[in-house]
Amino acid sequence: MRTTMWLAVAIVIFISAAEALQCEQCSIGVLGRCLFPDQVNCHESSPNCYTGEAQFNATGFLKLHTRGCLDADLCNQTITGTILGAGFTSSFSCCSTDLCNGASALHTPLFSLTLSAALVAMAHWLR
């Protein structure tokens, strides 16, 4: 009886893990490229893959990108707000198949150049 119970628990865990949606995750990306890509399995509370974009209204040209798992309430939404007095607009686009939000990696030399340019632009703007 005890063996049957443990076998049933193992089957439920295996089925739950197999059903989890797999998404590309990117905490930050610049120029449409992910800086540190990874793959994650989404939880039931965030059942969609997403691609997000944030743009600071004052600069207009600098867009930051994110990817990962997202709650359905935020899918296909646009949000506006401010950080340290700088206005921004963020939008989220969702999909629901494995790795449907595919990201590509950015190589280190271009990453360093892009990050430096972004920091200089932000420092100049915040003066």
mmCIF file of C-alpha atoms in Angstrom:
data_model
loop_
_atom_site.group_PDB
_atom_site.id
_atom_site.type_symbol
_atom_site.label_atom_id
_atom_site.label_comp_id
_atom_site.label_asym_id
_atom_site.label_seq_id
_atom_site.Cartn_x
_atom_site.Cartn_y
_atom_site.Cartn_z
ATOM 1 C CA MET A 1 0.000 0.000 0.000
ATOM 2 C CA ARG A 2 2.792 2.416 0.920
ATOM 3 C CA THR A 3 4.668 1.668 -2.315
ATOM 4 C CA THR A 4 1.519 2.322 -4.345
ATOM 5 C CA MET A 5 1.055 5.703 -2.655
ATOM 6 C CA TRP A 6 4.670 6.769 -3.395
ATOM 7 C CA LEU A 7 4.320 5.586 -6.988
ATOM 8 C CA ALA A 8 1.150 7.668 -7.400
ATOM 9 C CA VAL A 9 2.885 10.755 -5.956
ATOM 10 C CA ALA A 10 5.855 10.251 -8.300
ATOM 11 C CA ILE A 11 3.535 9.966 -11.330
ATOM 12 C CA VAL A 12 1.668 13.171 -10.383
ATOM 13 C CA ILE A 13 4.957 15.062 -9.955
ATOM 14 C CA PHE A 14 6.277 13.759 -13.287
ATOM 15 C CA ILE A 15 3.079 14.719 -15.131
ATOM 16 C CA SER A 16 3.063 18.190 -13.515
ATOM 17 C CA ALA A 17 6.680 18.807 -14.508
ATOM 18 C CA ALA A 18 6.053 17.567 -18.039
ATOM 19 C CA GLU A 19 3.135 19.966 -18.492
ATOM 20 C CA ALA A 20 5.048 23.092 -17.419
ATOM 21 C CA LEU A 21 5.543 25.622 -20.200
ATOM 22 C CA GLN A 22 9.199 26.265 -21.028
ATOM 23 C CA CYS A 23 10.182 29.838 -21.893
ATOM 24 C CA GLU A 24 13.277 31.815 -22.740
ATOM 25 C CA GLN A 25 14.181 34.090 -19.839
ATOM 26 C CA CYS A 26 16.073 37.337 -20.164
ATOM 27 C CA SER A 27 16.237 39.785 -17.284
ATOM 28 C CA ILE A 28 17.585 42.532 -19.542
ATOM 29 C CA GLY A 29 18.259 42.950 -23.218
ATOM 30 C CA VAL A 30 19.384 45.841 -25.386
ATOM 31 C CA LEU A 31 18.987 46.354 -29.131
ATOM 32 C CA GLY A 32 16.597 43.391 -29.249
ATOM 33 C CA ARG A 33 19.228 40.990 -27.884
ATOM 34 C CA CYS A 34 19.251 39.186 -24.562
ATOM 35 C CA LEU A 35 22.340 39.790 -22.423
ATOM 36 C CA PHE A 36 22.119 36.706 -20.187
ATOM 37 C CA PRO A 37 19.659 34.200 -21.716
ATOM 38 C CA ASP A 38 18.315 31.182 -19.860
ATOM 39 C CA GLN A 39 15.437 28.730 -20.152
ATOM 40 C CA VAL A 40 12.883 28.352 -17.364
ATOM 41 C CA ASN A 41 9.765 26.315 -16.644
ATOM 42 C CA CYS A 42 6.766 28.502 -15.847
ATOM 43 C CA HIS A 43 4.676 28.025 -12.728
ATOM 44 C CA GLU A 44 0.890 27.778 -12.714
ATOM 45 C CA SER A 45 0.707 31.367 -11.431
ATOM 46 C CA SER A 46 2.557 32.631 -14.539
ATOM 47 C CA PRO A 47 1.394 30.307 -17.321
ATOM 48 C CA ASN A 48 2.477 32.351 -20.365
ATOM 49 C CA CYS A 49 5.768 33.139 -22.082
ATOM 50 C CA TYR A 50 6.222 36.843 -22.765
ATOM 51 C CA THR A 51 8.400 39.339 -24.545
ATOM 52 C CA GLY A 52 8.465 42.770 -22.935
ATOM 53 C CA GLU A 53 9.804 46.129 -23.997
ATOM 54 C CA ALA A 54 10.390 49.257 -21.907
ATOM 55 C CA GLN A 55 11.227 52.636 -23.353
ATOM 56 C CA PHE A 56 12.132 55.820 -21.495
ATOM 57 C CA ASN A 57 10.001 58.617 -22.909
ATOM 58 C CA ALA A 58 12.734 61.288 -22.703
ATOM 59 C CA THR A 59 15.335 59.351 -24.684
ATOM 60 C CA GLY A 60 12.997 57.760 -27.200
ATOM 61 C CA PHE A 61 15.770 55.637 -28.670
ATOM 62 C CA LEU A 62 16.825 53.413 -25.748
ATOM 63 C CA LYS A 63 14.615 50.336 -25.436
ATOM 64 C CA LEU A 64 15.166 47.604 -22.864
ATOM 65 C CA HIS A 65 13.869 44.089 -23.482
ATOM 66 C CA THR A 66 12.830 41.278 -21.138
ATOM 67 C CA ARG A 67 11.519 37.740 -21.615
ATOM 68 C CA GLY A 68 10.204 35.051 -19.308
ATOM 69 C CA CYS A 69 6.981 33.819 -17.721
ATOM 70 C CA LEU A 70 4.053 36.149 -17.027
ATOM 71 C CA ASP A 71 0.633 36.199 -15.397
ATOM 72 C CA ALA A 72 -2.219 36.276 -17.918
ATOM 73 C CA ASP A 73 -3.490 39.604 -16.484
ATOM 74 C CA LEU A 74 -0.446 41.442 -17.869
ATOM 75 C CA CYS A 75 -0.466 39.825 -21.316
ATOM 76 C CA ASN A 76 -0.863 42.245 -24.213
ATOM 77 C CA GLN A 77 -0.920 45.219 -21.827
ATOM 78 C CA THR A 78 0.872 48.550 -21.973
ATOM 79 C CA ILE A 79 1.892 50.186 -18.703
ATOM 80 C CA THR A 80 3.215 53.699 -18.112
ATOM 81 C CA GLY A 81 5.009 55.042 -15.043
ATOM 82 C CA THR A 82 8.033 56.896 -13.725
ATOM 83 C CA ILE A 83 11.372 55.899 -12.214
ATOM 84 C CA LEU A 84 13.350 58.681 -10.504
ATOM 85 C CA GLY A 85 11.223 61.219 -12.347
ATOM 86 C CA ALA A 86 11.818 59.666 -15.780
ATOM 87 C CA GLY A 87 8.687 58.525 -17.589
ATOM 88 C CA PHE A 88 8.610 55.108 -19.227
ATOM 89 C CA THR A 89 6.270 52.893 -21.225
ATOM 90 C CA SER A 90 6.322 49.099 -20.972
ATOM 91 C CA SER A 91 4.447 46.621 -23.139
ATOM 92 C CA PHE A 92 4.099 42.847 -22.869
ATOM 93 C CA SER A 93 3.306 40.360 -25.626
ATOM 94 C CA CYS A 94 2.462 36.771 -24.624
ATOM 95 C CA CYS A 95 2.443 33.344 -26.236
ATOM 96 C CA SER A 96 1.716 29.858 -24.912
ATOM 97 C CA THR A 97 3.917 27.265 -26.600
ATOM 98 C CA ASP A 98 7.337 26.044 -25.476
ATOM 99 C CA LEU A 99 10.120 28.557 -26.207
ATOM 100 C CA CYS A 100 7.782 30.748 -28.274
ATOM 101 C CA ASN A 101 9.453 33.907 -26.934
ATOM 102 C CA GLY A 102 12.912 32.890 -28.198
ATOM 103 C CA ALA A 103 15.784 35.210 -27.349
ATOM 104 C CA SER A 104 19.257 35.395 -28.764
ATOM 105 C CA ALA A 105 22.469 35.990 -26.857
ATOM 106 C CA LEU A 106 24.571 39.138 -27.147
ATOM 107 C CA HIS A 107 28.321 38.683 -27.214
ATOM 108 C CA THR A 108 30.480 40.393 -24.588
ATOM 109 C CA PRO A 109 32.271 43.093 -26.678
ATOM 110 C CA LEU A 110 29.000 44.442 -28.069
ATOM 111 C CA PHE A 111 27.413 44.102 -24.628
ATOM 112 C CA SER A 112 30.128 46.263 -23.043
ATOM 113 C CA LEU A 113 29.813 48.916 -25.735
ATOM 114 C CA THR A 114 26.017 48.991 -25.533
ATOM 115 C CA LEU A 115 25.940 49.096 -21.743
ATOM 116 C CA SER A 116 28.509 51.903 -21.683
ATOM 117 C CA ALA A 117 26.517 53.939 -24.195
ATOM 118 C CA ALA A 118 23.310 53.406 -22.221
ATOM 119 C CA LEU A 119 24.947 54.477 -18.949
ATOM 120 C CA VAL A 120 26.427 57.603 -20.522
ATOM 121 C CA ALA A 121 23.048 58.530 -22.030
ATOM 122 C CA MET A 122 21.262 58.023 -18.720
ATOM 123 C CA ALA A 123 23.907 59.986 -16.761
ATOM 124 C CA HIS A 124 23.639 62.860 -19.247
ATOM 125 C CA TRP A 125 19.846 62.831 -19.115
ATOM 126 C CA LEU A 126 19.695 62.747 -15.281
ATOM 127 C CA ARG A 127 21.918 65.860 -14.896
#
